[in-house]
mmCIF file of C-alpha atoms in Angstrom:
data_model
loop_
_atom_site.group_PDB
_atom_site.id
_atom_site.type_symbol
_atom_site.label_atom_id
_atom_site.label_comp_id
_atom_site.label_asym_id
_atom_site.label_seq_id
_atom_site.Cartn_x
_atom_site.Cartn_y
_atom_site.Cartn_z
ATOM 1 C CA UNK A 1 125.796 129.824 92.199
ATOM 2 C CA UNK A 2 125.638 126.582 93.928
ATOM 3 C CA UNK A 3 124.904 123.229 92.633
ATOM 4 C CA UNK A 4 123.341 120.671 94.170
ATOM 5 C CA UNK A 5 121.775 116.871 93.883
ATOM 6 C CA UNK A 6 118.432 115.446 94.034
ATOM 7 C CA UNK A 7 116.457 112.542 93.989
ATOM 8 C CA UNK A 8 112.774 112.249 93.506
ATOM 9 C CA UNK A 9 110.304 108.747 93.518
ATOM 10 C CA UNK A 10 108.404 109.077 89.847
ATOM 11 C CA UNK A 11 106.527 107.201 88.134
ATOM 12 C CA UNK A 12 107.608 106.880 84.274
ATOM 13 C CA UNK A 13 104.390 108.222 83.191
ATOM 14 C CA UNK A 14 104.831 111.384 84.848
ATOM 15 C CA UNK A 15 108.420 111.445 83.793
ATOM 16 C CA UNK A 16 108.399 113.753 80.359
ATOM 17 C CA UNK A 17 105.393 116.269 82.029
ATOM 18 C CA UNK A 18 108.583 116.259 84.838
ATOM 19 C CA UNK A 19 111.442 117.018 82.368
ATOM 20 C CA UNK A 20 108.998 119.772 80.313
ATOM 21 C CA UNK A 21 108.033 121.674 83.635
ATOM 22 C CA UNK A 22 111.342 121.148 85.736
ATOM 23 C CA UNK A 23 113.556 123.098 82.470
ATOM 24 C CA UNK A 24 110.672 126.105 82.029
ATOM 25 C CA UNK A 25 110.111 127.091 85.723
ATOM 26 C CA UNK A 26 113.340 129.404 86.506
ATOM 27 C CA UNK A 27 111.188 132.027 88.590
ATOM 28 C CA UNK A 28 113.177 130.901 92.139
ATOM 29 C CA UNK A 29 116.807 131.164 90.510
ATOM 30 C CA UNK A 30 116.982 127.407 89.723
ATOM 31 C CA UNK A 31 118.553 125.798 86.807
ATOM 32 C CA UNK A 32 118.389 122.425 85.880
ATOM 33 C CA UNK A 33 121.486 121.168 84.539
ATOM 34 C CA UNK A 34 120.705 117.201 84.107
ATOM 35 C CA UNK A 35 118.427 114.787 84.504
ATOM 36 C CA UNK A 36 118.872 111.047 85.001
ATOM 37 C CA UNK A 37 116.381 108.459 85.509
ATOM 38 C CA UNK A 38 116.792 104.752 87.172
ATOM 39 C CA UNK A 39 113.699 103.027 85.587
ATOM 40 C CA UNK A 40 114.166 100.344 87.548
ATOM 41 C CA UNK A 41 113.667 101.953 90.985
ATOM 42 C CA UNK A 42 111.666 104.618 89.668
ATOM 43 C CA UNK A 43 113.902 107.558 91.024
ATOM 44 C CA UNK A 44 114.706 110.351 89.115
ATOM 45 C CA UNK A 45 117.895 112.348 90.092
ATOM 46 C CA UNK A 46 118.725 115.925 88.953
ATOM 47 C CA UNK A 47 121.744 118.340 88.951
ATOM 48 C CA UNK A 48 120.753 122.079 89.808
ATOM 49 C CA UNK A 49 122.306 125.487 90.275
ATOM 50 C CA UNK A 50 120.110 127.012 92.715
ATOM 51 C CA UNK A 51 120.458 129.826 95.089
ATOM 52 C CA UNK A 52 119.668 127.491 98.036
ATOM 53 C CA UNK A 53 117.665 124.424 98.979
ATOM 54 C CA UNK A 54 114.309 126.513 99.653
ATOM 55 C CA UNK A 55 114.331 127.678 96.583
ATOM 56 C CA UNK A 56 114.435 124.162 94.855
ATOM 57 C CA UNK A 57 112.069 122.915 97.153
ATOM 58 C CA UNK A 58 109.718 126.520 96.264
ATOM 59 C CA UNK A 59 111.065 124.810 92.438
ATOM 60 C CA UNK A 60 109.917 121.236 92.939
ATOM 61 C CA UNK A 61 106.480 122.650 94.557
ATOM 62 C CA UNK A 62 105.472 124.717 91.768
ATOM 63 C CA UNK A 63 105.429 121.445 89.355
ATOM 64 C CA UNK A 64 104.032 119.210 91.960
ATOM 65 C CA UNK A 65 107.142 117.384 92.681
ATOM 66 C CA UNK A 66 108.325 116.496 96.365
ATOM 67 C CA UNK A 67 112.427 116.060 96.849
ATOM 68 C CA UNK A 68 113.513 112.802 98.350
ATOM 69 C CA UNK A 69 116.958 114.742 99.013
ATOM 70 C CA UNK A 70 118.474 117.621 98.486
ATOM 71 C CA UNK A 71 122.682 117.415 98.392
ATOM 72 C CA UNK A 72 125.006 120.377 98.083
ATOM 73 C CA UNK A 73 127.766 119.295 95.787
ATOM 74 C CA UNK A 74 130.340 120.537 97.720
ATOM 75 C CA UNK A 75 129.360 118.191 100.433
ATOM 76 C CA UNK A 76 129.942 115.542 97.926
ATOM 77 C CA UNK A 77 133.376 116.767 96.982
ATOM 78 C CA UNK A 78 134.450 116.844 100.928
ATOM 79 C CA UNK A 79 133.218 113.457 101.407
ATOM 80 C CA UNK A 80 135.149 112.673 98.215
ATOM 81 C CA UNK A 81 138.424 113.841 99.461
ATOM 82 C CA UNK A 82 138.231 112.801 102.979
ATOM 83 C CA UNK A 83 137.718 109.039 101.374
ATOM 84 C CA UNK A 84 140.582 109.701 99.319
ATOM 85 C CA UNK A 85 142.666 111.186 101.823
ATOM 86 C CA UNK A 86 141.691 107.857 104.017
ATOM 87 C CA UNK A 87 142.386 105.381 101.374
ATOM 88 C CA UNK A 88 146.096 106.966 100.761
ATOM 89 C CA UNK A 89 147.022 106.609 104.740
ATOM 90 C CA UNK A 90 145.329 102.908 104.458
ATOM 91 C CA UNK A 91 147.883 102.157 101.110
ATOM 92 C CA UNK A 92 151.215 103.898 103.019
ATOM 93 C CA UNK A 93 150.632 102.034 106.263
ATOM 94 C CA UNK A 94 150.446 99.359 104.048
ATOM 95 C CA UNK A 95 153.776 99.417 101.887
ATOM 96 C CA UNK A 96 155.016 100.181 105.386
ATOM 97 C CA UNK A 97 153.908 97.071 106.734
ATOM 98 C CA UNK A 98 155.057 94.996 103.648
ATOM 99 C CA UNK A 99 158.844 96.575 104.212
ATOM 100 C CA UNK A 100 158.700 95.712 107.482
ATOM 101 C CA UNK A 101 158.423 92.251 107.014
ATOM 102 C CA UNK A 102 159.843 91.856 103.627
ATOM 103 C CA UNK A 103 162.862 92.733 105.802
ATOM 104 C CA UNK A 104 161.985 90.631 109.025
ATOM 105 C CA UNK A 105 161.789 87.554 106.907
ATOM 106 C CA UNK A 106 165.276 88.390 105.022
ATOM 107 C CA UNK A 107 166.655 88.641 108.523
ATOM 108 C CA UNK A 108 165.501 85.193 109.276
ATOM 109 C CA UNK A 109 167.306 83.795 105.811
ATOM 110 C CA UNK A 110 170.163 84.963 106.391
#
């Protein structure tokens, strides 16, 4: 099944009604696998195996609960490797570069 992200505005006071409801409702296919909260902004993020995103948002309804974003996880592991895959062209061209002049300015010693 696939897993997926989401973020939600809350208020603290509704958080623990949130965490109660979120775990017992499994009538769509949806699993909650985590929950984190940033007190400080007030946004609560989850971690879900769900069939799709309709059927968290069919979820999120049922408890009164509107999604601020819904990420498939696999888009975050693509995004994850093309960074990656960026940063290690970025370091090669690099040492490249370094050679290159390491041996420019021996040149110029000698």
């Amino acid at each position: 099944m696939p897993s997926f992200i989401d973020g939600h505005h809350v208020g603290e006071s509704r958080l623990e009604e949130i965490k109660n409801m979120a775990s017992a409702i499994n009538e769509f296919g949806v699993s909650t696998l985590d929950m984190f909260y940033n007190k400080k902004e007030q946004e609560l993020y989850c971690i879900l195996d769900a069939p799709d995103e309709n059927a968290i948002k069919m979820h999120h309804a049922k408890i009164n609960l509107s999604c601020d974003f819904i990420t498939s996880v696999e888009k975050v592991h693509t995004q994850s490797a093309e960074n990656t895959e960026k940063l290690k062209t970025i370091g090669e061209l690099a040492a490249r570069i370094a050679h290159d002049l390491r041996n420019q300015i021996g040149r110029a010693h000698v």
